[in-house]
Structure formats: structure tokens, C-alpha cells
């Protein structure tokens, strides 16, 4: 019996041969590649359980290969990176981007074998979950992802609820994709019900025949007919007018429509997915939404939680947006400073994913730095109007330099947050006032560098 299939990328012939021999003894099937580009083609062509790659390669570094394939949207097997030149910052960054392990040479070979074996045990399950990660990595997102295969193409209608900007259409498209058991591309017709002009609503939803009204110079199929054989997604369904709700209910139930000016009904079969950020049940009680339509579209309800209730997804989404921007701008992806990651977690995100995308896109376009700092994303929130004391060290910096830079930046941010109050800042940092003053002196943090405040005894004075 052939064991799990793994991909080894190693340009050192002695190291590579040694690893191949050991892995084969352990029962693994091994493909050994000397370069990243050859390995990339193999990864796309094979169902590898694990990819083990050296970081420093002749044609393209192993971590760069991982980033490149991640940015291209490929569903990747678990990656393990090995290097003799590890830095703490780079290791942390790669692990947060999804790399399963980042090991330093010389490494414990039995432990590496055990790690690979653990990753290959649930290879099929891991691959399935990776495919569903489009919704996020939080427990709430994964619970939704696990429900999708059970209802896609089986429920007569699905209602998705959640605040504006939480990703309801992303979930609707996943349901549509999972309902497709054939290789034929099925239509996905998305309709923003709140954006359809009332005077044109019937023509847009049901279509019209040539000559049905002035300006109707040719036949047009409506949304319901366009969705035939696929999925009709009615976004913000609570915005529909009551007369249109009645007409729509009949067409949904009978799976037949009649174009304006037409004399015969036209059959149309589609999966129905609706979404709303409103409380439809309350609208029914207030007679703003038809009760019969509500129960017709509410066969299965999926609730997408706001971003503030699933903070694990914030960093993951931010990284996806940064990678997409890097690809769009044809430049290396920026990284997030640890304090920026903290700010992303702390912020309440009233605009949810849409706001996160907007802020990340703005920061990637405007900031000249390779590392995005808190003020790059939250300039208006934190009112930072001055640059940092010194440039932040690069990824190859020694650990003590990196730690000093983090400490300096964190003290500056806390001073701004507490408006320069030394006592409050020291209490928040859990250090004494004297210790804070000493650290400010050591890091050359001056009062002139902080936002202007009125003079008080507890504030920093020049």
C-alpha cells in the first residue's frame, strides 16, 4: 500500500537524499524537487498531503513560493518551511499566514517525521476545511462552512441574516458553488433589492416582451428567468415593496413567470437564497413584510456574525486583502506590525468586512512602508499626526533590536491613548511612573512628538 504523498523542495543534494531515504523508510511516497518553480507545477498537478521546503532556494525562496501560490488563490496542502537563517519576525509572520511549521536547521528528524505523519493522518479532512476557509478561520465561520454542503441544492430556499458588510453574498456564492454537482457552469444572479427602482421593478424581475411599453424595442429576460438552472440571490430582500412581494411569492411558488406584455407563462427553476440586515419577523408584525413570503424564504436561516464577534477572522481577512493588493499593484506584500495586529483585534469594526477591506486597501496604497503601523490604518481614530522616532527595523534585525522597537512604539501608542497622562499610562503598562520616565528617556520619546494637550500636572511637559 502506497503511503501519503509528500513534496520535498531541497537544493542541497546531501540533505535531500537523506530526507528522501528516511521518508521512504517511514512509508511515505516522496517527490523531490531541486527548485521552487518545478515544485510549483508539481503542487498544482498532485494531491500532496504535505509540502516540506527549504527557505533558501536558487530560483525562488520557499516562503516566497508559498506566498505567491497563496496570493494566486490556490488551495494549498500544509506547508513546512526549514531554514538555517530563521528570524523570529519572519517565522511568526509565516505561521500566521498559514504555514504549519517553521523549523531551524539542524532539526530533530524524528520529530519532523512525527509532525508530517500527524498532518497526513487527516489529509482529506484538512483539504475539505481548507476549501471552506473562504468564510474565515473562526469557529463561527467554520460552523457555517460545515452546514453549507448539507443544505446546498437541497433546501428550497435559504435566508442569510447579518449586519451590512459581514459577507452574506460570499456565503451565498459558496452555497451556489456547493450545489453544483456537474461541470456545467450554472448562473448566479445577484439582485440588490434596495437598488431596483420601484417603477422598473416588475420589468427587472420578470422581464418584458418587445413593444410591452414605450422604449421596449426588444425582448428582455428578467432576473427570475436569468437564474434558470442556477441560483437567484435576493440581497436586502426586506427592501421589496409589498405589491412586488405578492407577485414574487406567486412566481417563487409556481416556478413560472410571465413577462410584461406576454401572454404565456415561462417555466424557470432556480435555487433561492435571500439575505437581509433587517429584522423580517418584526417587519411582519408591523405589516411591512408579507408573512407568507417570510415563511416561504425562511426554510433554513444562516446567521453571519459581525466581525467584532469573530476576532480570529480579522487578521486572516487582513492578510488576504494585503495579498490581493500586492498582486494588484505588482509589488511585495506588506506586513502588519504586532501593534497593528493588536489594533485590528481591538477595533469594533462597525462596517464589518467591507470597512476592513477599505482600510487595508487605503493603507497599502498610501503607506510607503513595508510594515503597516497602527497609524497607517487607524489615522483618524488614534489622531497620530507625527512620525515615529526612528524607522522600524527590517525582518533581519536582531531580536533585541526588534524588541526595543516594539517597546518604544507601544509606549508611544499608550501615551497617545491616555492623552499623555503619565499615571494612567504607567498603570495600563503595569509599571511605575519612574520606570515609564526612564523608558521614555531611553527611547527618546519627547513631549513634542505627542498630540498637543492642555497643560496639567499629570501630563508630559516639555
One Martini backbone bead per residue (centre of mass of N, CA, C, O) as a GRO file, in nm:
protein
  462
    1UNK     BB    1   0.095   0.037   0.024
    2UNK     BB    2   0.060   0.368  -0.037
    3UNK     BB    3   0.153   0.639   0.099
    4UNK     BB    4   0.185   0.943   0.161
    5UNK     BB    5   0.210   1.240  -0.033
    6UNK     BB    6   0.517   1.417  -0.073
    7UNK     BB    7   0.689   1.738  -0.086
    8UNK     BB    8   1.029   1.808  -0.181
    9UNK     BB    9   1.235   2.111  -0.121
   10UNK     BB   10   1.583   2.062  -0.223
   11UNK     BB   11   1.924   2.175  -0.316
   12UNK     BB   12   2.056   1.970  -0.126
   13UNK     BB   13   2.172   1.659  -0.193
   14UNK     BB   14   2.229   1.546   0.089
   15UNK     BB   15   1.970   1.629   0.234
   16UNK     BB   16   1.767   1.513   0.030
   17UNK     BB   17   1.855   1.216   0.038
   18UNK     BB   18   1.813   1.175   0.341
   19UNK     BB   19   1.507   1.241   0.348
   20UNK     BB   20   1.404   1.038   0.143
   21UNK     BB   21   1.501   0.785   0.286
   22UNK     BB   22   1.340   0.827   0.548
   23UNK     BB   23   1.051   0.858   0.430
   24UNK     BB   24   1.044   0.580   0.291
   25UNK     BB   25   1.079   0.417   0.555
   26UNK     BB   26   0.797   0.551   0.666
   27UNK     BB   27   0.596   0.527   0.391
   28UNK     BB   28   0.651   0.748   0.191
   29UNK     BB   29   0.578   0.946  -0.082
   30UNK     BB   30   0.838   1.102  -0.289
   31UNK     BB   31   0.893   1.432  -0.412
   32UNK     BB   32   1.187   1.569  -0.563
   33UNK     BB   33   1.292   1.915  -0.556
   34UNK     BB   34   1.527   2.176  -0.641
   35UNK     BB   35   1.288   2.375  -0.724
   36UNK     BB   36   1.019   2.592  -0.713
   37UNK     BB   37   0.895   2.580  -1.002
   38UNK     BB   38   0.871   2.272  -1.021
   39UNK     BB   39   0.700   2.245  -0.762
   40UNK     BB   40   0.457   2.411  -0.841
   41UNK     BB   41   0.357   2.226  -1.068
   42UNK     BB   42   0.328   1.974  -0.881
   43UNK     BB   43   0.123   2.091  -0.677
   44UNK     BB   44  -0.103   2.137  -0.898
   45UNK     BB   45  -0.099   1.820  -0.999
   46UNK     BB   46  -0.105   1.729  -0.693
   47UNK     BB   47  -0.207   1.544  -0.387
   48UNK     BB   48  -0.066   1.667  -0.136
   49UNK     BB   49  -0.019   1.638   0.209
   50UNK     BB   50   0.283   1.767   0.195
   51UNK     BB   51   0.513   2.049   0.227
   52UNK     BB   52   0.876   2.049   0.206
   53UNK     BB   53   1.077   2.350   0.253
   54UNK     BB   54   1.318   2.535   0.169
   55UNK     BB   55   1.398   2.865   0.175
   56UNK     BB   56   1.677   2.850   0.029
   57UNK     BB   57   1.677   2.909  -0.316
   58UNK     BB   58   1.780   2.965  -0.637
   59UNK     BB   59   1.500   3.078  -0.771
   60UNK     BB   60   1.297   3.049  -0.504
   61UNK     BB   61   1.181   3.097  -0.220
   62UNK     BB   62   0.978   2.914  -0.017
   63UNK     BB   63   0.807   3.151   0.103
   64UNK     BB   64   0.750   3.282  -0.174
   65UNK     BB   65   0.595   3.046  -0.291
   66UNK     BB   66   0.368   3.045  -0.089
   67UNK     BB   67   0.270   3.337  -0.134
   68UNK     BB   68   0.216   3.316  -0.437
   69UNK     BB   69  -0.001   3.087  -0.418
   70UNK     BB   70  -0.186   3.234  -0.223
   71UNK     BB   71  -0.242   3.486  -0.406
   72UNK     BB   72  -0.359   3.293  -0.645
   73UNK     BB   73  -0.579   3.098  -0.483
   74UNK     BB   74  -0.465   2.839  -0.380
   75UNK     BB   75  -0.507   2.518  -0.260
   76UNK     BB   76  -0.313   2.419   0.009
   77UNK     BB   77  -0.103   2.236   0.152
   78UNK     BB   78   0.082   2.171   0.398
   79UNK     BB   79   0.344   2.376   0.528
   80UNK     BB   80   0.706   2.333   0.557
   81UNK     BB   81   0.972   2.519   0.692
   82UNK     BB   82   1.334   2.533   0.626
   83UNK     BB   83   1.616   2.676   0.820
   84UNK     BB   84   1.935   2.855   0.900
   85UNK     BB   85   1.782   3.173   0.887
   86UNK     BB   86   1.612   3.255   1.131
   87UNK     BB   87   1.342   3.470   1.223
   88UNK     BB   88   1.102   3.565   1.428
   89UNK     BB   89   0.925   3.740   1.247
   90UNK     BB   90   0.906   3.548   1.003
   91UNK     BB   91   0.786   3.307   1.146
   92UNK     BB   92   0.529   3.444   1.248
   93UNK     BB   93   0.420   3.535   0.976
   94UNK     BB   94   0.399   3.251   0.843
   95UNK     BB   95   0.213   3.120   1.054
   96UNK     BB   96  -0.021   3.333   1.012
   97UNK     BB   97  -0.042   3.245   0.694
   98UNK     BB   98  -0.037   2.898   0.739
   99UNK     BB   99   0.208   2.777   0.828
  100UNK     BB  100   0.271   2.490   1.015
  101UNK     BB  101   0.599   2.512   0.999
  102UNK     BB  102   0.921   2.648   1.149
  103UNK     BB  103   1.239   2.526   1.093
  104UNK     BB  104   1.564   2.466   1.230
  105UNK     BB  105   1.879   2.426   1.143
  106UNK     BB  106   1.921   2.171   1.303
  107UNK     BB  107   1.698   1.896   1.324
  108UNK     BB  108   1.447   1.683   1.443
  109UNK     BB  109   1.367   1.416   1.262
  110UNK     BB  110   1.153   1.256   1.427
  111UNK     BB  111   0.974   1.505   1.472
  112UNK     BB  112   0.919   1.563   1.175
  113UNK     BB  113   0.784   1.295   1.109
  114UNK     BB  114   0.553   1.330   1.313
  115UNK     BB  115   0.433   1.585   1.191
  116UNK     BB  116   0.371   1.466   0.913
  117UNK     BB  117   0.190   1.237   1.011
  118UNK     BB  118  -0.029   1.418   1.140
  119UNK     BB  119  -0.102   1.567   0.869
  120UNK     BB  120  -0.179   1.293   0.703
  121UNK     BB  121  -0.415   1.162   0.854
  122UNK     BB  122  -0.615   1.436   0.778
  123UNK     BB  123  -0.609   1.516   0.474
  124UNK     BB  124  -0.905   1.526   0.377
  125UNK     BB  125  -1.010   1.716   0.594
  126UNK     BB  126  -0.815   1.953   0.546
  127UNK     BB  127  -0.897   2.005   0.253
  128UNK     BB  128  -1.190   2.073   0.312
  129UNK     BB  129  -1.141   2.313   0.504
  130UNK     BB  130  -0.974   2.485   0.309
  131UNK     BB  131  -1.211   2.530   0.108
  132UNK     BB  132  -1.390   2.682   0.347
  133UNK     BB  133  -1.203   2.940   0.428
  134UNK     BB  134  -1.362   3.174   0.286
  135UNK     BB  135  -1.517   3.252   0.567
  136UNK     BB  136  -1.294   3.150   0.770
  137UNK     BB  137  -1.134   3.057   1.104
  138UNK     BB  138  -1.356   3.056   1.279
  139UNK     BB  139  -1.598   2.890   1.438
  140UNK     BB  140  -1.837   3.031   1.300
  141UNK     BB  141  -1.737   2.988   1.008
  142UNK     BB  142  -1.708   2.673   1.020
  143UNK     BB  143  -2.003   2.611   1.087
  144UNK     BB  144  -2.113   2.720   0.824
  145UNK     BB  145  -1.943   2.544   0.630
  146UNK     BB  146  -2.068   2.268   0.734
  147UNK     BB  147  -2.367   2.336   0.635
  148UNK     BB  148  -2.363   2.378   0.329
  149UNK     BB  149  -2.363   2.077   0.210
  150UNK     BB  150  -2.653   2.014   0.343
  151UNK     BB  151  -2.821   2.257   0.172
  152UNK     BB  152  -2.708   2.251  -0.099
  153UNK     BB  153  -2.964   2.185  -0.331
  154UNK     BB  154  -3.204   2.114  -0.097
  155UNK     BB  155  -3.308   2.374  -0.025
  156UNK     BB  156  -3.562   2.581  -0.131
  157UNK     BB  157  -3.454   2.793   0.092
  158UNK     BB  158  -3.237   3.074   0.191
  159UNK     BB  159  -3.156   3.264   0.491
  160UNK     BB  160  -2.952   3.553   0.530
  161UNK     BB  161  -2.808   3.695   0.818
  162UNK     BB  162  -2.690   4.035   0.881
  163UNK     BB  163  -2.487   4.268   0.870
  164UNK     BB  164  -2.340   4.499   0.707
  165UNK     BB  165  -2.047   4.353   0.561
  166UNK     BB  166  -2.015   4.024   0.647
  167UNK     BB  167  -2.067   3.820   0.383
  168UNK     BB  168  -2.335   3.709   0.242
  169UNK     BB  169  -2.250   3.665  -0.057
  170UNK     BB  170  -2.025   3.463  -0.007
  171UNK     BB  171  -2.216   3.247   0.105
  172UNK     BB  172  -2.402   3.228  -0.140
  173UNK     BB  173  -2.178   3.133  -0.339
  174UNK     BB  174  -2.110   2.875  -0.188
  175UNK     BB  175  -2.383   2.743  -0.214
  176UNK     BB  176  -2.385   2.742  -0.520
  177UNK     BB  177  -2.125   2.571  -0.562
  178UNK     BB  178  -2.221   2.317  -0.384
  179UNK     BB  179  -2.478   2.257  -0.578
  180UNK     BB  180  -2.267   2.170  -0.795
  181UNK     BB  181  -2.244   1.843  -0.971
  182UNK     BB  182  -2.127   1.977  -1.222
  183UNK     BB  183  -1.939   2.118  -1.502
  184UNK     BB  184  -2.158   2.317  -1.534
  185UNK     BB  185  -2.225   2.645  -1.559
  186UNK     BB  186  -2.402   2.827  -1.331
  187UNK     BB  187  -2.612   3.066  -1.253
  188UNK     BB  188  -2.557   3.388  -1.079
  189UNK     BB  189  -2.813   3.599  -0.945
  190UNK     BB  190  -2.769   3.928  -0.833
  191UNK     BB  191  -2.990   4.122  -0.610
  192UNK     BB  192  -3.053   4.457  -0.523
  193UNK     BB  193  -3.346   4.550  -0.392
  194UNK     BB  194  -3.273   4.857  -0.309
  195UNK     BB  195  -3.177   4.937  -0.627
  196UNK     BB  196  -3.462   4.905  -0.735
  197UNK     BB  197  -3.679   5.062  -0.911
  198UNK     BB  198  -4.015   5.064  -0.870
  199UNK     BB  199  -4.094   5.124  -1.180
  200UNK     BB  200  -3.888   4.861  -1.271
  201UNK     BB  201  -3.928   4.595  -1.113
  202UNK     BB  202  -4.099   4.406  -1.295
  203UNK     BB  203  -3.910   4.415  -1.542
  204UNK     BB  204  -3.657   4.306  -1.390
  205UNK     BB  205  -3.781   4.033  -1.273
  206UNK     BB  206  -3.977   3.939  -1.545
  207UNK     BB  207  -3.970   4.105  -1.782
  208UNK     BB  208  -4.011   4.158  -2.152
  209UNK     BB  209  -4.170   4.246  -2.433
  210UNK     BB  210  -4.194   4.354  -2.727
  211UNK     BB  211  -4.390   4.648  -2.684
  212UNK     BB  212  -4.492   4.678  -2.381
  213UNK     BB  213  -4.340   4.960  -2.400
  214UNK     BB  214  -4.188   5.239  -2.405
  215UNK     BB  215  -3.869   5.121  -2.527
  216UNK     BB  216  -3.948   4.816  -2.604
  217UNK     BB  217  -3.742   4.688  -2.863
  218UNK     BB  218  -3.695   4.422  -2.682
  219UNK     BB  219  -3.642   4.139  -2.545
  220UNK     BB  220  -3.648   4.056  -2.181
  221UNK     BB  221  -3.497   3.905  -1.922
  222UNK     BB  222  -3.534   3.834  -1.606
  223UNK     BB  223  -3.407   3.734  -1.313
  224UNK     BB  224  -3.565   3.463  -1.293
  225UNK     BB  225  -3.482   3.365  -1.579
  226UNK     BB  226  -3.168   3.393  -1.555
  227UNK     BB  227  -3.167   3.166  -1.309
  228UNK     BB  228  -3.197   2.929  -1.474
  229UNK     BB  229  -3.026   2.654  -1.326
  230UNK     BB  230  -2.963   2.818  -1.059
  231UNK     BB  231  -2.914   3.124  -0.875
  232UNK     BB  232  -3.111   3.333  -0.658
  233UNK     BB  233  -3.004   3.652  -0.525
  234UNK     BB  234  -3.162   3.830  -0.255
  235UNK     BB  235  -3.070   4.128  -0.158
  236UNK     BB  236  -3.234   4.297   0.060
  237UNK     BB  237  -3.544   4.182   0.084
  238UNK     BB  238  -3.676   4.407   0.281
  239UNK     BB  239  -3.705   4.630   0.028
  240UNK     BB  240  -3.956   4.527  -0.073
  241UNK     BB  241  -4.247   4.568  -0.194
  242UNK     BB  242  -4.560   4.457  -0.143
  243UNK     BB  243  -4.652   4.406  -0.438
  244UNK     BB  244  -4.392   4.246  -0.518
  245UNK     BB  245  -4.415   4.023  -0.310
  246UNK     BB  246  -4.670   3.891  -0.427
  247UNK     BB  247  -4.558   3.825  -0.712
  248UNK     BB  248  -4.307   3.667  -0.617
  249UNK     BB  249  -4.442   3.440  -0.461
  250UNK     BB  250  -4.584   3.305  -0.700
  251UNK     BB  251  -4.325   3.246  -0.868
  252UNK     BB  252  -4.178   3.073  -0.655
  253UNK     BB  253  -4.395   2.852  -0.622
  254UNK     BB  254  -4.442   2.789  -0.950
  255UNK     BB  255  -4.197   2.841  -1.141
  256UNK     BB  256  -4.335   3.102  -1.282
  257UNK     BB  257  -4.351   3.341  -1.552
  258UNK     BB  258  -4.451   3.677  -1.674
  259UNK     BB  259  -4.407   3.884  -1.902
  260UNK     BB  260  -4.431   4.183  -2.005
  261UNK     BB  261  -4.676   4.145  -2.256
  262UNK     BB  262  -4.748   3.860  -2.208
  263UNK     BB  263  -4.934   3.529  -2.260
  264UNK     BB  264  -4.713   3.340  -2.133
  265UNK     BB  265  -4.568   3.118  -1.947
  266UNK     BB  266  -4.246   3.070  -1.774
  267UNK     BB  267  -4.020   2.846  -1.693
  268UNK     BB  268  -3.835   2.835  -1.368
  269UNK     BB  269  -3.530   2.707  -1.223
  270UNK     BB  270  -3.424   2.767  -0.877
  271UNK     BB  271  -3.220   2.875  -0.634
  272UNK     BB  272  -3.294   3.024  -0.315
  273UNK     BB  273  -3.134   3.331  -0.195
  274UNK     BB  274  -3.147   3.526   0.097
  275UNK     BB  275  -3.096   3.869   0.229
  276UNK     BB  276  -3.046   4.044   0.555
  277UNK     BB  277  -3.036   4.337   0.801
  278UNK     BB  278  -3.321   4.274   0.893
  279UNK     BB  279  -3.625   4.235   1.085
  280UNK     BB  280  -3.865   4.042   0.956
  281UNK     BB  281  -4.048   3.970   1.194
  282UNK     BB  282  -4.113   4.265   1.266
  283UNK     BB  283  -4.224   4.340   0.985
  284UNK     BB  284  -4.463   4.151   0.997
  285UNK     BB  285  -4.602   4.285   1.247
  286UNK     BB  286  -4.597   4.574   1.077
  287UNK     BB  287  -4.676   4.514   0.771
  288UNK     BB  288  -4.391   4.516   0.578
  289UNK     BB  289  -4.412   4.195   0.559
  290UNK     BB  290  -4.491   3.908   0.430
  291UNK     BB  291  -4.568   3.617   0.583
  292UNK     BB  292  -4.565   3.411   0.344
  293UNK     BB  293  -4.284   3.496   0.239
  294UNK     BB  294  -4.121   3.450   0.492
  295UNK     BB  295  -4.177   3.135   0.508
  296UNK     BB  296  -4.070   3.073   0.219
  297UNK     BB  297  -3.758   3.187   0.276
  298UNK     BB  298  -3.745   3.038   0.586
  299UNK     BB  299  -3.630   2.741   0.594
  300UNK     BB  300  -3.323   2.845   0.612
  301UNK     BB  301  -3.105   2.983   0.863
  302UNK     BB  302  -2.823   3.210   0.832
  303UNK     BB  303  -2.586   3.347   1.058
  304UNK     BB  304  -2.377   3.632   1.040
  305UNK     BB  305  -2.137   3.743   1.215
  306UNK     BB  306  -1.980   3.986   1.333
  307UNK     BB  307  -1.651   4.078   1.352
  308UNK     BB  308  -1.645   4.138   1.668
  309UNK     BB  309  -1.727   3.811   1.718
  310UNK     BB  310  -1.460   3.731   1.511
  311UNK     BB  311  -1.136   3.801   1.557
  312UNK     BB  312  -0.986   3.570   1.400
  313UNK     BB  313  -1.066   3.696   1.107
  314UNK     BB  314  -0.917   3.964   1.081
  315UNK     BB  315  -0.625   3.881   1.010
  316UNK     BB  316  -0.694   3.692   0.777
  317UNK     BB  317  -0.831   3.907   0.600
  318UNK     BB  318  -0.602   4.111   0.590
  319UNK     BB  319  -0.405   3.923   0.441
  320UNK     BB  320  -0.577   3.885   0.189
  321UNK     BB  321  -0.587   4.186   0.108
  322UNK     BB  322  -0.282   4.229   0.089
  323UNK     BB  323  -0.230   4.016  -0.129
  324UNK     BB  324  -0.420   4.139  -0.342
  325UNK     BB  325  -0.274   4.413  -0.360
  326UNK     BB  326   0.003   4.310  -0.445
  327UNK     BB  327  -0.095   4.188  -0.709
  328UNK     BB  328  -0.222   4.446  -0.827
  329UNK     BB  329   0.063   4.623  -0.784
  330UNK     BB  330   0.321   4.455  -0.824
  331UNK     BB  331   0.412   4.383  -0.515
  332UNK     BB  332   0.514   4.335  -0.220
  333UNK     BB  333   0.391   4.239   0.063
  334UNK     BB  334   0.275   4.355   0.338
  335UNK     BB  335   0.309   4.407   0.685
  336UNK     BB  336   0.218   4.354   1.028
  337UNK     BB  337   0.235   4.496   1.304
  338UNK     BB  338   0.171   4.394   1.619
  339UNK     BB  339   0.007   4.655   1.691
  340UNK     BB  340  -0.182   4.633   1.453
  341UNK     BB  341  -0.305   4.366   1.534
  342UNK     BB  342  -0.421   4.473   1.797
  343UNK     BB  343  -0.606   4.690   1.670
  344UNK     BB  344  -0.774   4.496   1.499
  345UNK     BB  345  -0.890   4.345   1.751
  346UNK     BB  346  -1.013   4.599   1.912
  347UNK     BB  347  -1.185   4.679   1.698
  348UNK     BB  348  -1.540   4.689   1.609
  349UNK     BB  349  -1.637   4.707   1.315
  350UNK     BB  350  -1.910   4.851   1.192
  351UNK     BB  351  -1.839   4.772   0.871
  352UNK     BB  352  -1.677   4.532   0.871
  353UNK     BB  353  -1.538   4.393   0.598
  354UNK     BB  354  -1.564   4.646   0.426
  355UNK     BB  355  -1.389   4.824   0.613
  356UNK     BB  356  -1.134   4.655   0.617
  357UNK     BB  357  -1.079   4.672   0.315
  358UNK     BB  358  -1.060   4.981   0.297
  359UNK     BB  359  -0.820   5.021   0.497
  360UNK     BB  360  -0.615   4.835   0.360
  361UNK     BB  361  -0.612   4.967   0.082
  362UNK     BB  362  -0.523   5.246   0.177
  363UNK     BB  363  -0.255   5.161   0.312
  364UNK     BB  364  -0.123   5.029   0.057
  365UNK     BB  365  -0.131   5.297  -0.114
  366UNK     BB  366  -0.001   5.517   0.094
  367UNK     BB  367   0.211   5.353   0.222
  368UNK     BB  368   0.576   5.328   0.207
  369UNK     BB  369   0.578   5.089   0.389
  370UNK     BB  370   0.633   4.748   0.466
  371UNK     BB  371   0.516   4.830   0.749
  372UNK     BB  372   0.217   4.835   0.914
  373UNK     BB  373   0.091   5.075   1.109
  374UNK     BB  374  -0.157   5.196   1.298
  375UNK     BB  375  -0.167   5.485   1.144
  376UNK     BB  376  -0.227   5.359   0.859
  377UNK     BB  377  -0.532   5.258   0.956
  378UNK     BB  378  -0.585   5.470   1.234
  379UNK     BB  379  -0.557   5.784   1.205
  380UNK     BB  380  -0.835   5.902   1.308
  381UNK     BB  381  -0.858   5.746   1.580
  382UNK     BB  382  -0.547   5.825   1.694
  383UNK     BB  383  -0.427   6.104   1.597
  384UNK     BB  384  -0.170   6.072   1.423
  385UNK     BB  385   0.080   6.339   1.319
  386UNK     BB  386   0.347   6.177   1.371
  387UNK     BB  387   0.633   6.036   1.353
  388UNK     BB  388   0.853   5.827   1.429
  389UNK     BB  389   1.154   5.824   1.565
  390UNK     BB  390   1.208   5.553   1.406
  391UNK     BB  391   1.270   5.314   1.214
  392UNK     BB  392   1.171   5.007   1.145
  393UNK     BB  393   1.289   4.713   1.155
  394UNK     BB  394   1.380   4.459   0.991
  395UNK     BB  395   1.362   4.109   0.955
  396UNK     BB  396   1.695   4.089   1.021
  397UNK     BB  397   1.683   4.165   1.298
  398UNK     BB  398   1.757   4.161   1.600
  399UNK     BB  399   1.579   4.084   1.875
  400UNK     BB  400   1.650   4.336   2.056
  401UNK     BB  401   1.572   4.548   1.843
  402UNK     BB  402   1.281   4.461   1.808
  403UNK     BB  403   1.192   4.493   2.104
  404UNK     BB  404   1.255   4.795   2.130
  405UNK     BB  405   1.061   4.890   1.907
  406UNK     BB  406   0.805   4.782   2.036
  407UNK     BB  407   0.822   4.937   2.301
  408UNK     BB  408   0.824   5.221   2.187
  409UNK     BB  409   0.559   5.206   2.029
  410UNK     BB  410   0.375   5.129   2.268
  411UNK     BB  411   0.424   5.380   2.441
  412UNK     BB  412   0.324   5.587   2.238
  413UNK     BB  413   0.036   5.476   2.210
  414UNK     BB  414  -0.042   5.499   2.516
  415UNK     BB  415  -0.001   5.802   2.544
  416UNK     BB  416  -0.215   5.877   2.337
  417UNK     BB  417  -0.457   5.729   2.462
  418UNK     BB  418  -0.392   5.896   2.754
  419UNK     BB  419  -0.309   6.196   2.682
  420UNK     BB  420  -0.021   6.188   2.857
  421UNK     BB  421  -0.077   6.025   3.107
  422UNK     BB  422   0.135   5.886   3.324
  423UNK     BB  423  -0.028   5.721   3.529
  424UNK     BB  424  -0.221   5.575   3.329
  425UNK     BB  425   0.001   5.453   3.156
  426UNK     BB  426   0.151   5.295   3.378
  427UNK     BB  427  -0.093   5.124   3.463
  428UNK     BB  428  -0.139   4.990   3.184
  429UNK     BB  429   0.171   4.877   3.185
  430UNK     BB  430   0.256   4.787   3.477
  431UNK     BB  431   0.422   5.042   3.585
  432UNK     BB  432   0.609   5.282   3.690
  433UNK     BB  433   0.669   5.610   3.659
  434UNK     BB  434   0.975   5.588   3.660
  435UNK     BB  435   0.997   5.367   3.446
  436UNK     BB  436   0.866   5.531   3.221
  437UNK     BB  437   1.065   5.765   3.214
  438UNK     BB  438   1.313   5.589   3.147
  439UNK     BB  439   1.203   5.478   2.878
  440UNK     BB  440   1.159   5.751   2.739
  441UNK     BB  441   1.457   5.832   2.749
  442UNK     BB  442   1.577   5.583   2.600
  443UNK     BB  443   1.366   5.636   2.340
  444UNK     BB  444   1.321   5.938   2.283
  445UNK     BB  445   1.050   6.051   2.419
  446UNK     BB  446   0.866   6.332   2.332
  447UNK     BB  447   0.633   6.577   2.375
  448UNK     BB  448   0.641   6.691   2.075
  449UNK     BB  449   0.537   6.398   1.954
  450UNK     BB  450   0.270   6.463   2.075
  451UNK     BB  451  -0.029   6.545   2.113
  452UNK     BB  452  -0.188   6.820   2.193
  453UNK     BB  453  -0.220   6.946   2.530
  454UNK     BB  454  -0.323   7.040   2.812
  455UNK     BB  455  -0.203   7.166   3.102
  456UNK     BB  456  -0.087   6.915   3.334
  457UNK     BB  457   0.065   6.747   3.579
  458UNK     BB  458   0.023   6.444   3.440
  459UNK     BB  459   0.164   6.555   3.201
  460UNK     BB  460   0.361   6.605   2.956
  461UNK     BB  461   0.651   6.802   2.967
  462UNK     BB  462   0.895   7.021   2.834
   0.00000   0.00000   0.00000
